[in-house]
């Protein structure tokens, strides 16, 4: 049994992770300021809830810290860009300081967004990315990029055992119905018999990872011995572990919409097309060779199965 | 007469800027923790010296703030990478908070390093860059990148009048003889009759800007009316002014070494070749069309003239 802290634990991935850790008999604390997280998603779970902003120093003594705190969908992270930016920066710093103080092991949620609008496809961890410092997505992308750098430097300076995971598009139950992600949007639009909104021609591709696959990867990564990771990544020329986690199955946004509609044959929704937002990444697909090689991990849940496990959650919001 | 604060004002560019501002009868304060700055470079100047770290909040009321505080050469910024990173981040934040509080206008020293190892050549301001989040230069590059993003967001949220300048390789008197920059290294090696060290074949190119050209650009930029800049950059699709300042004249590092030697015919130095350090950028050259168009600015001092104005400063250290 481990003492575990999940920052941002009332968010989509956090709430799923809390369930999984509780089921595995770990002692779970959730730190969340409820800026985008919803406490209702943790209802009935035997966890300790700390109503705190990750930008404030973290006390307590934990074996594992999962650092998930940050608004992660464009409508949320663009609402208050400085909040988003400082959450990435100061949140990472507070988590690393706590780990430095207590020896906790940290798994930090980085993101495929650090690749920006990639010029290499699919993206391996060794790809440096293609990101605008001065665009409408920069508060998220650059905050997440510099958080990786900060983790690297805490590891080099103080030996903090921090592991980076670059999470690609993930979906599942407990997603915020209001956060504007493509999977939740499409499911809700279909359930409500509203038009399904695609941007551009809907030909941009995305990888869609069911959340249970991601959590399986999280656990394998967090449980991996420090020395094993160290030697694996040293061979890659890296001073810190960093793994992509996503589903390499590539779908266009339009194919996703059609899959959702085929699972909801009663829906009267049809597709509509809007103009593309600024800096919208056109293609994003993970190369997961390293996670396979290092952890023996890969996603196993097909899109259709994951969607059918996700739709019931959204019926209450339709 | 303006009340001016220069953070990092005891550094190379800061000490030159302080002289220029004093000569123009401005009231100058210098804030510097002397981590890499040298107070001796300000000797005899009628300025107020504040021995403070830019990572601490800034008090006082200024018309202009030049934010130059950050170790900027690889040996200095790699000595304590977390110091470098937090100086960029927290320094920028403190400067922006001071400007928000007082209405000061800010010129922030960004860097050509935000372009990383560029895939586009020469680099216009619209180029997003190609930077590693997890390399030995990341503490500087990513800290500087996110500082730009922070400036953008303070401008958008609070109307802070902040102007970004991406400074390319600059040289001149008051460079730190110990900071390992290529111009100072070569001059000192030649003066000491030591071998002149080139990395790789010395075929990587650099632009070399004499500091007086840069300062001329600084003044034109700082004095430009806010509305004029706003409309110029709005047309470029940007919510913040950002200008490259550098000399587009391109020289290989080997040509630089040969120019130095030709100015010091008494030197017995010869060239030696070492292996390349990690992530060393191969080519870097500014596109300065925007600065020309917006400010009517461009460098006018040729390399040979700038070097001959720089060499006398280094004789005392040889």
Coordinates of C-alpha atoms in Angstrom, one line a residue:
Chain A
X1 CA 0.0 0.0 0.0
X2 CA 1.4 3.4 -1.0
X3 CA 0.5 6.9 0.3
X4 CA -0.5 8.7 -2.9
X5 CA -1.2 12.3 -3.7
X6 CA -3.0 13.2 -6.9
X7 CA -2.9 16.9 -7.8
X8 CA -5.8 17.8 -10.0
X9 CA -7.4 14.6 -8.7
X10 CA -11.0 15.9 -9.3
X11 CA -10.3 16.2 -13.0
X12 CA -11.1 13.7 -15.7
X13 CA -7.9 11.6 -15.5
X14 CA -7.5 12.2 -11.8
X15 CA -11.0 10.9 -10.9
X16 CA -10.4 7.8 -12.9
X17 CA -6.9 7.3 -11.3
X18 CA -8.3 7.8 -7.8
X19 CA -10.8 5.0 -8.4
X20 CA -8.1 2.7 -9.6
X21 CA -5.7 3.5 -6.7
X22 CA -8.5 3.0 -4.2
X23 CA -9.4 -0.3 -5.8
X24 CA -5.8 -1.4 -5.4
X25 CA -6.0 -0.5 -1.7
X26 CA -3.7 2.5 -1.8
X27 CA -4.2 5.5 0.6
X28 CA -5.2 8.3 -1.7
X29 CA -5.3 12.1 -1.2
X30 CA -6.6 14.4 -3.8
X31 CA -5.4 18.0 -4.1
X32 CA -7.7 20.2 -6.2
X33 CA -8.8 23.8 -6.3
X34 CA -11.9 22.8 -8.3
X35 CA -11.1 25.4 -11.0
X36 CA -12.0 22.8 -13.6
X37 CA -12.2 19.7 -11.4
X38 CA -15.6 18.6 -10.1
X39 CA -15.8 17.2 -6.5
X40 CA -18.9 15.3 -7.5
X41 CA -16.7 12.9 -9.5
X42 CA -15.1 11.7 -6.3
X43 CA -18.3 11.1 -4.4
X44 CA -18.3 8.1 -2.2
X45 CA -14.6 7.4 -2.7
X46 CA -12.6 6.8 0.5
X47 CA -10.0 9.5 -0.2
X48 CA -8.8 12.6 1.6
X49 CA -9.8 15.7 -0.2
X50 CA -7.5 18.8 0.0
X51 CA -9.2 21.9 -1.4
X52 CA -5.9 23.6 -2.3
X53 CA -4.4 25.3 -5.3
X54 CA -1.3 23.5 -6.5
X55 CA 0.4 26.9 -6.8
X56 CA 0.6 26.9 -3.0
X57 CA 3.3 24.8 -1.2
X58 CA 2.4 21.2 -0.6
X59 CA 2.8 19.7 2.8
X60 CA 2.4 16.1 3.9
X61 CA 4.5 13.0 3.2
X62 CA 3.7 10.7 0.2
X63 CA 5.3 7.8 -1.5
X64 CA 3.9 8.7 -4.9
X65 CA 2.7 12.0 -6.3
X66 CA 0.8 12.2 -9.6
X67 CA 0.9 15.8 -10.8
X68 CA -2.2 16.2 -13.0
X69 CA -3.2 19.7 -12.0
X70 CA -3.7 22.0 -15.0
X71 CA -6.7 23.0 -17.1
X72 CA -6.2 20.9 -20.2
X73 CA -8.8 21.7 -22.8
X74 CA -8.6 24.9 -24.9
X75 CA -11.8 26.5 -23.6
X76 CA -10.6 26.0 -20.0
X77 CA -7.0 26.8 -20.4
X78 CA -7.7 29.9 -22.5
X79 CA -10.2 31.3 -20.0
X80 CA -7.5 32.7 -17.8
X81 CA -4.1 32.1 -19.6
X82 CA -2.0 33.4 -16.7
X83 CA -3.7 31.0 -14.3
X84 CA -2.9 28.2 -16.7
X85 CA 0.7 29.2 -17.1
X86 CA 1.4 29.7 -13.4
X87 CA -0.4 26.4 -12.6
X88 CA 2.0 24.5 -14.9
X89 CA 5.0 26.4 -13.6
X90 CA 4.4 26.9 -9.9
X91 CA 2.5 23.6 -9.6
X92 CA 5.4 21.7 -11.0
X93 CA 7.8 23.5 -8.7
X94 CA 5.7 22.8 -5.6
X95 CA 5.4 19.1 -6.5
X96 CA 9.1 18.9 -7.1
X97 CA 9.9 20.7 -3.8
X98 CA 7.6 18.3 -1.9
X99 CA 9.4 15.3 -3.6
X100 CA 12.8 16.8 -2.8
X101 CA 11.8 17.2 0.8
X102 CA 10.2 13.8 1.3
X103 CA 11.8 11.5 -1.3
X104 CA 8.4 10.9 -3.0
X105 CA 8.3 9.5 -6.5
X106 CA 6.6 11.8 -9.1
X107 CA 4.7 11.0 -12.2
X108 CA 4.2 14.3 -14.1
X109 CA 1.5 14.6 -16.7
X110 CA 3.1 16.3 -19.6
X111 CA 1.2 16.4 -22.9
X112 CA 1.4 15.8 -26.7
X113 CA 0.8 19.6 -26.9
X114 CA 4.5 20.1 -26.2
X115 CA 5.0 18.8 -29.8
X116 CA 2.8 21.7 -31.0
X117 CA 2.0 21.5 -34.7
X118 CA 4.5 18.7 -35.4
X119 CA 6.7 18.5 -38.5
X120 CA 7.5 14.8 -37.7
X121 CA 4.8 12.2 -37.8
X122 CA 4.2 10.1 -35.7
X123 CA 6.0 11.9 -32.8
X124 CA 8.7 10.0 -30.9
X125 CA 9.8 11.3 -27.5
X126 CA 13.0 12.5 -29.2
X127 CA 11.1 15.0 -31.3
X128 CA 11.6 18.5 -30.1
X129 CA 8.3 19.9 -31.2
X130 CA 7.1 22.9 -33.2
X131 CA 5.4 25.4 -30.8
X132 CA 4.5 29.1 -31.0
X133 CA 5.6 31.1 -27.9
X134 CA 3.1 33.9 -28.7
X135 CA -0.2 32.3 -29.8
X136 CA -3.5 31.5 -28.2
X137 CA -2.3 28.0 -27.1
X138 CA 1.1 29.2 -25.8
X139 CA 0.0 29.5 -22.2
X140 CA -0.6 25.8 -22.1
X141 CA 2.0 24.5 -24.5
X142 CA 4.9 26.6 -23.2
X143 CA 3.9 26.2 -19.6
X144 CA 4.0 22.4 -20.1
X145 CA 7.3 22.6 -22.0
X146 CA 9.0 24.5 -19.2
X147 CA 7.6 22.2 -16.6
X148 CA 9.4 19.3 -18.3
X149 CA 12.6 21.3 -18.2
X150 CA 12.1 22.1 -14.5
X151 CA 11.6 18.4 -13.7
X152 CA 14.8 17.6 -15.6
X153 CA 16.7 20.1 -13.5
X154 CA 15.3 19.0 -10.2
X155 CA 16.3 15.5 -11.1
X156 CA 19.8 16.5 -12.1
X157 CA 20.3 18.9 -9.1
X158 CA 18.6 16.9 -6.3
X159 CA 18.0 13.4 -7.6
X160 CA 14.2 13.8 -7.5
X161 CA 12.7 10.6 -9.0
X162 CA 10.4 12.3 -11.5
X163 CA 9.0 10.6 -14.6
X164 CA 7.4 12.5 -17.4
X165 CA 4.5 11.1 -19.5
X166 CA 3.3 12.9 -22.6
X167 CA -0.3 12.2 -22.7
X168 CA -2.1 12.1 -26.1
X169 CA -5.8 12.6 -26.6
X170 CA -7.6 10.6 -23.9
X171 CA -11.3 10.0 -23.4
X172 CA -13.6 8.1 -21.1
X173 CA -16.1 8.5 -18.2
X174 CA -15.7 11.5 -15.9
X175 CA -14.7 13.8 -18.7
X176 CA -16.1 17.3 -18.1
X177 CA -19.1 17.6 -20.3
X178 CA -18.4 21.3 -20.6
X179 CA -14.7 21.2 -21.5
X180 CA -15.1 21.2 -25.2
X181 CA -13.1 18.1 -26.0
X182 CA -13.9 16.5 -29.3
X183 CA -15.1 13.1 -27.9
X184 CA -17.4 14.6 -25.2
X185 CA -18.7 17.2 -27.6
X186 CA -19.6 14.7 -30.2
X187 CA -21.2 12.3 -27.7
X188 CA -23.3 15.1 -26.2
X189 CA -24.3 16.5 -29.5
X190 CA -25.4 13.1 -30.7
X191 CA -27.3 12.4 -27.5
X192 CA -29.0 15.8 -27.7
X193 CA -29.8 15.4 -31.4
X194 CA -27.8 18.5 -32.2
X195 CA -25.5 19.1 -35.2
X196 CA -22.0 17.6 -34.7
X197 CA -19.5 20.4 -35.2
X198 CA -16.3 19.7 -37.2
X199 CA -13.6 22.3 -37.8
X200 CA -12.2 22.7 -41.2
X201 CA -13.1 19.6 -43.2
X202 CA -12.8 17.4 -40.2
X203 CA -9.8 15.8 -41.9
X204 CA -7.3 16.6 -39.0
X205 CA -6.3 13.3 -37.4
X206 CA -6.1 12.5 -33.7
X207 CA -5.2 9.5 -31.6
X208 CA -8.0 8.5 -29.1
X209 CA -6.8 6.7 -26.1
X210 CA -9.3 5.2 -23.7
X211 CA -8.5 6.3 -20.1
X212 CA -8.2 2.7 -18.8
X213 CA -5.3 2.1 -21.2
X214 CA -3.6 5.3 -20.0
X215 CA -4.0 4.3 -16.3
X216 CA -2.6 0.9 -16.9
X217 CA 0.5 2.7 -18.4
X218 CA 0.6 5.1 -15.4
X219 CA 0.8 2.2 -12.9
X220 CA 3.4 0.3 -14.9
X221 CA 5.5 3.5 -15.1
X222 CA 5.1 4.5 -11.5
X223 CA 5.9 1.0 -10.3
X224 CA 9.0 0.6 -12.5
X225 CA 12.3 0.6 -10.5
X226 CA 14.2 3.8 -10.7
X227 CA 17.4 2.1 -11.8
X228 CA 15.7 0.3 -14.6
X229 CA 14.3 3.6 -16.0
X230 CA 17.6 5.3 -15.5
X231 CA 19.6 2.8 -17.5
X232 CA 16.9 2.7 -20.2
X233 CA 16.9 6.4 -20.7
X234 CA 20.6 6.9 -20.3
X235 CA 21.0 4.7 -23.4
X236 CA 18.6 7.1 -25.2
X237 CA 20.8 10.1 -24.1
X238 CA 18.3 11.4 -21.6
X239 CA 18.8 12.4 -18.0
X240 CA 15.1 11.9 -17.2
X241 CA 12.5 9.3 -18.1
X242 CA 9.9 10.5 -20.7
X243 CA 7.3 8.4 -22.4
X244 CA 4.5 9.0 -24.8
X245 CA 1.2 7.4 -23.8
X246 CA -1.5 7.5 -26.4
X247 CA -3.2 5.2 -28.9
X248 CA -1.4 5.2 -32.2
X249 CA -4.6 4.2 -34.0
X250 CA -5.2 7.2 -36.2
X251 CA -8.6 8.5 -36.9
X252 CA -9.8 11.7 -38.6
X253 CA -12.2 13.8 -36.4
X254 CA -14.8 13.0 -39.0
X255 CA -14.3 9.3 -38.6
X256 CA -14.8 9.8 -34.8
X257 CA -18.0 11.6 -35.4
X258 CA -19.3 8.8 -37.6
X259 CA -18.3 6.1 -35.0
X260 CA -20.2 8.0 -32.3
X261 CA -23.3 8.2 -34.6
X262 CA -23.1 4.5 -35.4
X263 CA -23.2 3.7 -31.7
X264 CA -26.2 5.9 -31.2
X265 CA -28.4 4.9 -34.1
X266 CA -31.4 6.7 -32.5
X267 CA -29.7 10.1 -32.9
X268 CA -30.9 12.5 -35.5
X269 CA -27.7 14.5 -35.5
X270 CA -25.8 15.3 -38.7
X271 CA -22.3 16.8 -39.3
X272 CA -21.7 20.6 -39.7
X273 CA -18.4 22.3 -40.6
X274 CA -16.9 25.4 -38.9
X275 CA -13.7 27.4 -39.6
X276 CA -10.4 26.3 -37.9
X277 CA -9.3 28.0 -34.7
X278 CA -5.8 29.6 -34.5
X279 CA -2.7 27.3 -34.2
X280 CA -4.9 24.2 -34.3
X281 CA -2.6 21.2 -34.6
X282 CA -3.3 19.4 -37.8
X283 CA -2.0 15.9 -37.0
X284 CA -1.0 14.2 -33.8
X285 CA -0.1 10.6 -33.4
X286 CA 2.2 9.0 -30.8
X287 CA 5.1 6.8 -31.5
X288 CA 5.0 4.5 -28.4
X289 CA 8.0 2.3 -29.1
X290 CA 9.7 3.4 -26.0
X291 CA 6.8 2.6 -23.7
X292 CA 6.4 -0.8 -25.3
X293 CA 10.1 -1.5 -24.9
X294 CA 10.5 -0.1 -21.4
X295 CA 7.3 -1.1 -19.8
X296 CA 5.7 -3.7 -22.1
X297 CA 2.8 -1.3 -22.3
X298 CA 0.5 -0.5 -25.2
X299 CA -3.2 0.3 -25.5
X300 CA -5.6 -2.6 -26.0
X301 CA -9.0 -1.0 -26.0
X302 CA -10.3 -0.2 -29.5
X303 CA -12.1 3.1 -30.2
X304 CA -15.5 1.5 -30.6
X305 CA -15.3 -0.4 -27.3
X306 CA -14.0 2.7 -25.4
X307 CA -16.7 4.9 -26.9
X308 CA -19.4 2.4 -25.8
X309 CA -18.0 2.4 -22.3
X310 CA -18.0 6.3 -22.3
X311 CA -21.4 7.0 -23.7
X312 CA -23.4 5.9 -20.6
X313 CA -21.6 8.4 -18.4
X314 CA -22.8 11.3 -20.6
X315 CA -26.5 10.3 -20.7
X316 CA -27.0 12.1 -17.4
X317 CA -25.8 15.3 -19.0
X318 CA -27.6 15.1 -22.3
Chain B
X1 CA 14.4 62.5 -18.8
X2 CA 13.0 59.1 -17.8
X3 CA 13.3 57.1 -14.6
X4 CA 14.9 53.9 -15.8
X5 CA 15.5 50.5 -14.2
X6 CA 17.9 48.0 -15.8
X7 CA 17.7 44.5 -14.3
X8 CA 20.9 42.7 -14.9
X9 CA 22.5 46.2 -15.4
X10 CA 25.9 45.0 -14.3
X11 CA 26.1 42.5 -17.1
X12 CA 27.6 43.1 -20.5
X13 CA 24.7 44.7 -22.3
X14 CA 23.4 46.3 -19.1
X15 CA 26.7 48.1 -18.4
X16 CA 26.7 49.5 -22.0
X17 CA 23.1 50.5 -21.8
X18 CA 23.6 52.2 -18.4
X19 CA 26.4 54.3 -20.0
X20 CA 24.2 55.3 -22.9
X21 CA 21.2 56.2 -20.7
X22 CA 23.4 58.3 -18.4
X23 CA 24.9 60.1 -21.4
X24 CA 21.3 60.9 -22.5
X25 CA 20.6 62.4 -19.0
X26 CA 18.2 59.7 -17.9
X27 CA 17.9 58.7 -14.2
X28 CA 19.3 55.2 -14.0
X29 CA 18.9 52.5 -11.4
X30 CA 20.6 49.1 -11.8
X31 CA 19.2 46.0 -10.2
X32 CA 21.8 43.1 -10.1
X33 CA 22.6 40.3 -7.8
X34 CA 26.1 40.1 -9.3
X35 CA 25.7 36.4 -10.0
X36 CA 27.4 37.0 -13.4
X37 CA 27.3 40.8 -13.5
X38 CA 30.4 42.8 -12.3
X39 CA 29.9 46.0 -10.3
X40 CA 33.3 47.2 -11.5
X41 CA 31.8 47.7 -15.0
X42 CA 29.6 50.5 -13.5
X43 CA 32.4 52.3 -11.7
X44 CA 32.1 56.0 -11.7
X45 CA 28.7 56.1 -13.3
X46 CA 26.0 58.3 -11.6
X47 CA 23.5 55.5 -11.1
X48 CA 21.6 53.9 -8.2
X49 CA 22.8 50.4 -7.6
X50 CA 20.3 47.9 -6.1
X51 CA 22.0 44.7 -5.0
X52 CA 18.9 42.6 -5.4
X53 CA 18.0 39.3 -7.1
X54 CA 15.4 39.8 -9.8
X55 CA 13.5 36.8 -8.4
X56 CA 12.5 39.0 -5.5
X57 CA 9.6 41.5 -5.9
X58 CA 10.6 44.9 -7.4
X59 CA 9.6 48.1 -5.6
X60 CA 10.0 51.6 -6.8
X61 CA 8.4 53.6 -9.7
X62 CA 10.0 53.7 -13.1
X63 CA 9.0 55.0 -16.5
X64 CA 11.1 52.3 -18.3
X65 CA 12.3 48.9 -17.3
X66 CA 14.8 47.0 -19.3
X67 CA 14.7 43.4 -18.2
X68 CA 18.2 42.0 -18.9
X69 CA 18.7 39.8 -15.9
X70 CA 19.7 36.3 -16.7
X71 CA 23.0 34.4 -17.2
X72 CA 23.3 34.3 -21.0
X73 CA 26.4 32.3 -21.9
X74 CA 26.5 28.5 -21.7
X75 CA 29.2 28.2 -19.0
X76 CA 27.3 30.6 -16.8
X77 CA 23.7 29.4 -17.4
X78 CA 24.7 25.8 -17.1
X79 CA 26.5 26.3 -13.8
X80 CA 23.2 26.3 -11.9
X81 CA 20.4 25.5 -14.4
X82 CA 17.6 25.9 -11.8
X83 CA 18.9 29.4 -11.0
X84 CA 18.9 30.2 -14.7
X85 CA 15.4 28.9 -15.2
X86 CA 13.9 30.6 -12.2
X87 CA 15.7 33.9 -13.1
X88 CA 13.9 33.9 -16.4
X89 CA 10.5 32.9 -15.1
X90 CA 10.3 34.7 -11.7
X91 CA 12.4 37.7 -13.0
X92 CA 10.0 38.2 -15.9
X93 CA 7.0 37.9 -13.5
X94 CA 8.4 40.4 -11.1
X95 CA 9.2 42.9 -13.8
X96 CA 5.7 42.5 -15.3
X97 CA 4.1 42.9 -11.8
X98 CA 6.1 46.1 -11.2
X99 CA 4.9 47.4 -14.6
X100 CA 1.3 46.4 -13.9
X101 CA 1.5 48.3 -10.6
X102 CA 3.2 51.4 -11.9
X103 CA 2.4 51.6 -15.6
X104 CA 6.1 51.3 -16.6
X105 CA 7.0 50.4 -20.1
X106 CA 9.1 47.2 -20.4
X107 CA 11.7 46.1 -22.9
X108 CA 12.4 42.5 -22.3
X109 CA 15.6 40.8 -23.5
X110 CA 14.5 37.6 -25.2
X111 CA 17.0 35.8 -27.3
X112 CA 17.7 34.1 -30.6
X113 CA 18.1 30.9 -28.5
X114 CA 14.3 30.7 -28.5
X115 CA 14.7 29.5 -32.1
X116 CA 16.9 26.7 -30.9
X117 CA 18.6 24.8 -33.7
X118 CA 16.5 26.4 -36.4
X119 CA 15.0 24.6 -39.4
X120 CA 14.4 27.9 -41.2
X121 CA 17.2 30.2 -42.2
X122 CA 17.4 33.2 -41.6
X123 CA 14.9 33.3 -38.7
X124 CA 12.0 35.8 -38.9
X125 CA 10.0 36.6 -35.8
X126 CA 7.2 34.4 -37.1
X127 CA 9.4 31.3 -36.9
X128 CA 8.4 29.1 -33.9
X129 CA 11.7 27.6 -33.3
X130 CA 13.1 24.1 -32.8
X131 CA 14.1 23.6 -29.1
X132 CA 14.7 20.6 -26.9
X133 CA 12.9 20.7 -23.6
X134 CA 15.2 18.1 -22.1
X135 CA 18.8 19.0 -23.1
X136 CA 21.7 20.8 -21.5
X137 CA 20.6 24.2 -23.0
X138 CA 16.9 23.8 -22.1
X139 CA 17.2 25.7 -18.8
X140 CA 18.0 28.8 -20.8
X141 CA 16.0 28.2 -24.0
X142 CA 12.8 27.1 -22.4
X143 CA 13.0 29.7 -19.6
X144 CA 13.3 32.4 -22.2
X145 CA 10.5 31.0 -24.3
X146 CA 8.0 30.9 -21.4
X147 CA 9.0 34.4 -20.4
X148 CA 7.8 35.6 -23.8
X149 CA 4.5 33.8 -23.2
X150 CA 4.2 35.3 -19.8
X151 CA 4.8 38.8 -21.2
X152 CA 2.1 38.2 -23.9
X153 CA -0.4 37.2 -21.2
X154 CA 0.3 40.1 -18.9
X155 CA -0.1 42.3 -21.9
X156 CA -3.4 40.7 -22.9
X157 CA -4.8 40.5 -19.3
X158 CA -3.6 43.9 -17.9
X159 CA -2.4 46.0 -20.8
X160 CA 1.2 46.0 -19.7
X161 CA 3.2 47.8 -22.3
X162 CA 5.9 45.2 -22.8
X163 CA 8.1 44.8 -25.9
X164 CA 10.1 41.7 -26.7
X165 CA 13.5 41.8 -28.4
X166 CA 15.2 38.6 -29.5
X167 CA 18.8 39.4 -29.3
X168 CA 21.3 37.6 -31.5
X169 CA 24.9 37.2 -30.8
X170 CA 26.3 40.5 -29.6
X171 CA 29.8 41.6 -28.6
X172 CA 31.7 44.6 -27.4
X173 CA 33.5 46.2 -24.5
X174 CA 32.3 45.1 -21.0
X175 CA 31.8 41.5 -22.0
X176 CA 32.8 39.2 -19.2
X177 CA 36.2 37.8 -20.1
X178 CA 35.3 34.6 -18.3
X179 CA 31.9 33.9 -19.8
X180 CA 33.1 31.7 -22.7
X181 CA 31.6 33.6 -25.6
X182 CA 33.2 33.1 -28.9
X183 CA 34.3 36.7 -29.5
X184 CA 35.8 37.2 -26.0
X185 CA 37.4 33.8 -26.1
X186 CA 39.1 34.4 -29.4
X187 CA 40.3 37.9 -28.5
X188 CA 41.7 36.7 -25.2
X189 CA 43.3 33.7 -26.8
X190 CA 44.9 35.8 -29.5
X191 CA 46.1 38.4 -26.9
X192 CA 47.6 35.6 -24.8
X193 CA 49.2 33.9 -27.7
X194 CA 47.2 30.7 -26.9
X195 CA 45.6 28.4 -29.4
X196 CA 42.2 29.6 -30.7
X197 CA 39.7 26.8 -30.0
X198 CA 37.1 26.1 -32.7
X199 CA 34.3 23.4 -32.2
X200 CA 33.8 20.9 -35.0
X201 CA 35.2 22.3 -38.1
X202 CA 34.4 25.9 -37.1
X203 CA 32.0 26.0 -40.1
X204 CA 28.9 26.8 -37.9
X205 CA 27.8 30.4 -38.7
X206 CA 26.9 33.1 -36.4
X207 CA 25.8 36.7 -36.7
X208 CA 27.9 39.1 -34.7
X209 CA 26.3 42.4 -33.7
X210 CA 28.3 45.2 -32.1
X211 CA 26.7 46.3 -28.9
X212 CA 26.3 50.0 -30.0
X213 CA 24.1 48.8 -32.9
X214 CA 21.9 46.9 -30.4
X215 CA 21.6 49.8 -28.1
X216 CA 20.6 52.1 -30.9
X217 CA 17.8 49.6 -31.6
X218 CA 16.8 49.4 -27.9
X219 CA 16.3 53.1 -27.7
X220 CA 14.3 53.4 -30.9
X221 CA 12.1 50.5 -29.7
X222 CA 11.6 51.8 -26.2
X223 CA 10.8 55.3 -27.5
X224 CA 8.3 54.0 -30.1
X225 CA 4.7 55.1 -29.4
X226 CA 2.6 52.2 -28.0
X227 CA -0.1 52.7 -30.6
X228 CA 2.3 52.6 -33.5
X229 CA 3.7 49.3 -32.3
X230 CA 0.3 47.9 -31.6
X231 CA -1.0 48.6 -35.1
X232 CA 2.2 47.3 -36.7
X233 CA 2.1 44.0 -34.9
X234 CA -1.7 43.6 -35.1
X235 CA -1.2 43.5 -38.9
X236 CA 1.3 40.7 -38.4
X237 CA -1.3 38.8 -36.3
X238 CA 0.5 39.3 -33.0
X239 CA -0.8 40.7 -29.7
X240 CA 2.6 41.8 -28.5
X241 CA 5.6 43.5 -30.2
X242 CA 8.5 41.2 -30.9
X243 CA 11.6 42.2 -32.9
X244 CA 14.8 40.4 -33.8
X245 CA 17.9 42.5 -33.2
X246 CA 21.1 41.2 -34.7
X247 CA 23.5 41.6 -37.5
X248 CA 22.4 39.6 -40.5
X249 CA 26.0 39.6 -41.8
X250 CA 26.9 35.9 -41.6
X251 CA 30.3 34.6 -40.7
X252 CA 31.6 31.2 -39.8
X253 CA 33.3 30.9 -36.4
X254 CA 36.5 30.2 -38.3
X255 CA 36.2 33.5 -40.2
X256 CA 35.7 35.3 -36.9
X257 CA 38.9 33.8 -35.6
X258 CA 40.8 34.8 -38.7
X259 CA 39.5 38.4 -38.5
X260 CA 40.6 38.6 -34.8
X261 CA 44.0 37.3 -35.8
X262 CA 44.4 39.8 -38.6
X263 CA 43.7 42.7 -36.2
X264 CA 46.3 41.3 -33.9
X265 CA 49.2 40.6 -36.2
X266 CA 51.6 40.4 -33.3
X267 CA 49.8 37.3 -32.0
X268 CA 51.4 33.9 -32.4
X269 CA 48.1 32.0 -31.9
X270 CA 46.9 29.4 -34.3
X271 CA 43.6 27.5 -34.7
X272 CA 42.8 24.2 -32.9
X273 CA 39.7 22.1 -33.4
X274 CA 37.6 20.4 -30.6
X275 CA 34.5 18.2 -30.6
X276 CA 31.0 19.9 -30.7
X277 CA 29.1 20.2 -27.4
X278 CA 25.5 18.8 -27.1
X279 CA 22.6 20.6 -28.8
X280 CA 25.0 23.3 -30.2
X281 CA 23.0 25.3 -32.7
X282 CA 24.6 25.0 -36.2
X283 CA 23.3 28.1 -37.9
X284 CA 21.8 31.3 -36.6
X285 CA 21.1 34.5 -38.6
X286 CA 18.4 37.1 -38.0
X287 CA 15.8 38.3 -40.5
X288 CA 15.5 41.9 -39.4
X289 CA 12.9 43.1 -41.9
X290 CA 10.4 43.9 -39.2
X291 CA 12.8 46.1 -37.2
X292 CA 13.7 47.9 -40.4
X293 CA 10.1 48.4 -41.3
X294 CA 8.9 49.3 -37.8
X295 CA 11.8 51.3 -36.4
X296 CA 13.9 52.1 -39.4
X297 CA 16.7 50.3 -37.5
X298 CA 19.5 48.2 -38.8
X299 CA 23.1 47.6 -37.7
X300 CA 25.7 49.8 -39.3
X301 CA 29.0 48.8 -37.7
X302 CA 31.0 46.2 -39.7
X303 CA 32.6 43.2 -37.8
X304 CA 36.1 44.5 -38.3
X305 CA 35.3 47.9 -36.9
X306 CA 33.4 46.5 -33.9
X307 CA 36.2 44.1 -33.1
X308 CA 38.8 46.9 -33.2
X309 CA 36.6 48.8 -30.7
X310 CA 36.4 45.7 -28.5
X311 CA 40.0 44.5 -28.4
X312 CA 41.3 47.4 -26.3
X313 CA 38.9 46.5 -23.4
X314 CA 40.3 43.0 -23.2
X315 CA 44.0 44.0 -23.0
X316 CA 43.6 44.5 -19.3
X317 CA 42.5 40.9 -18.9
X318 CA 45.1 39.2 -21.2

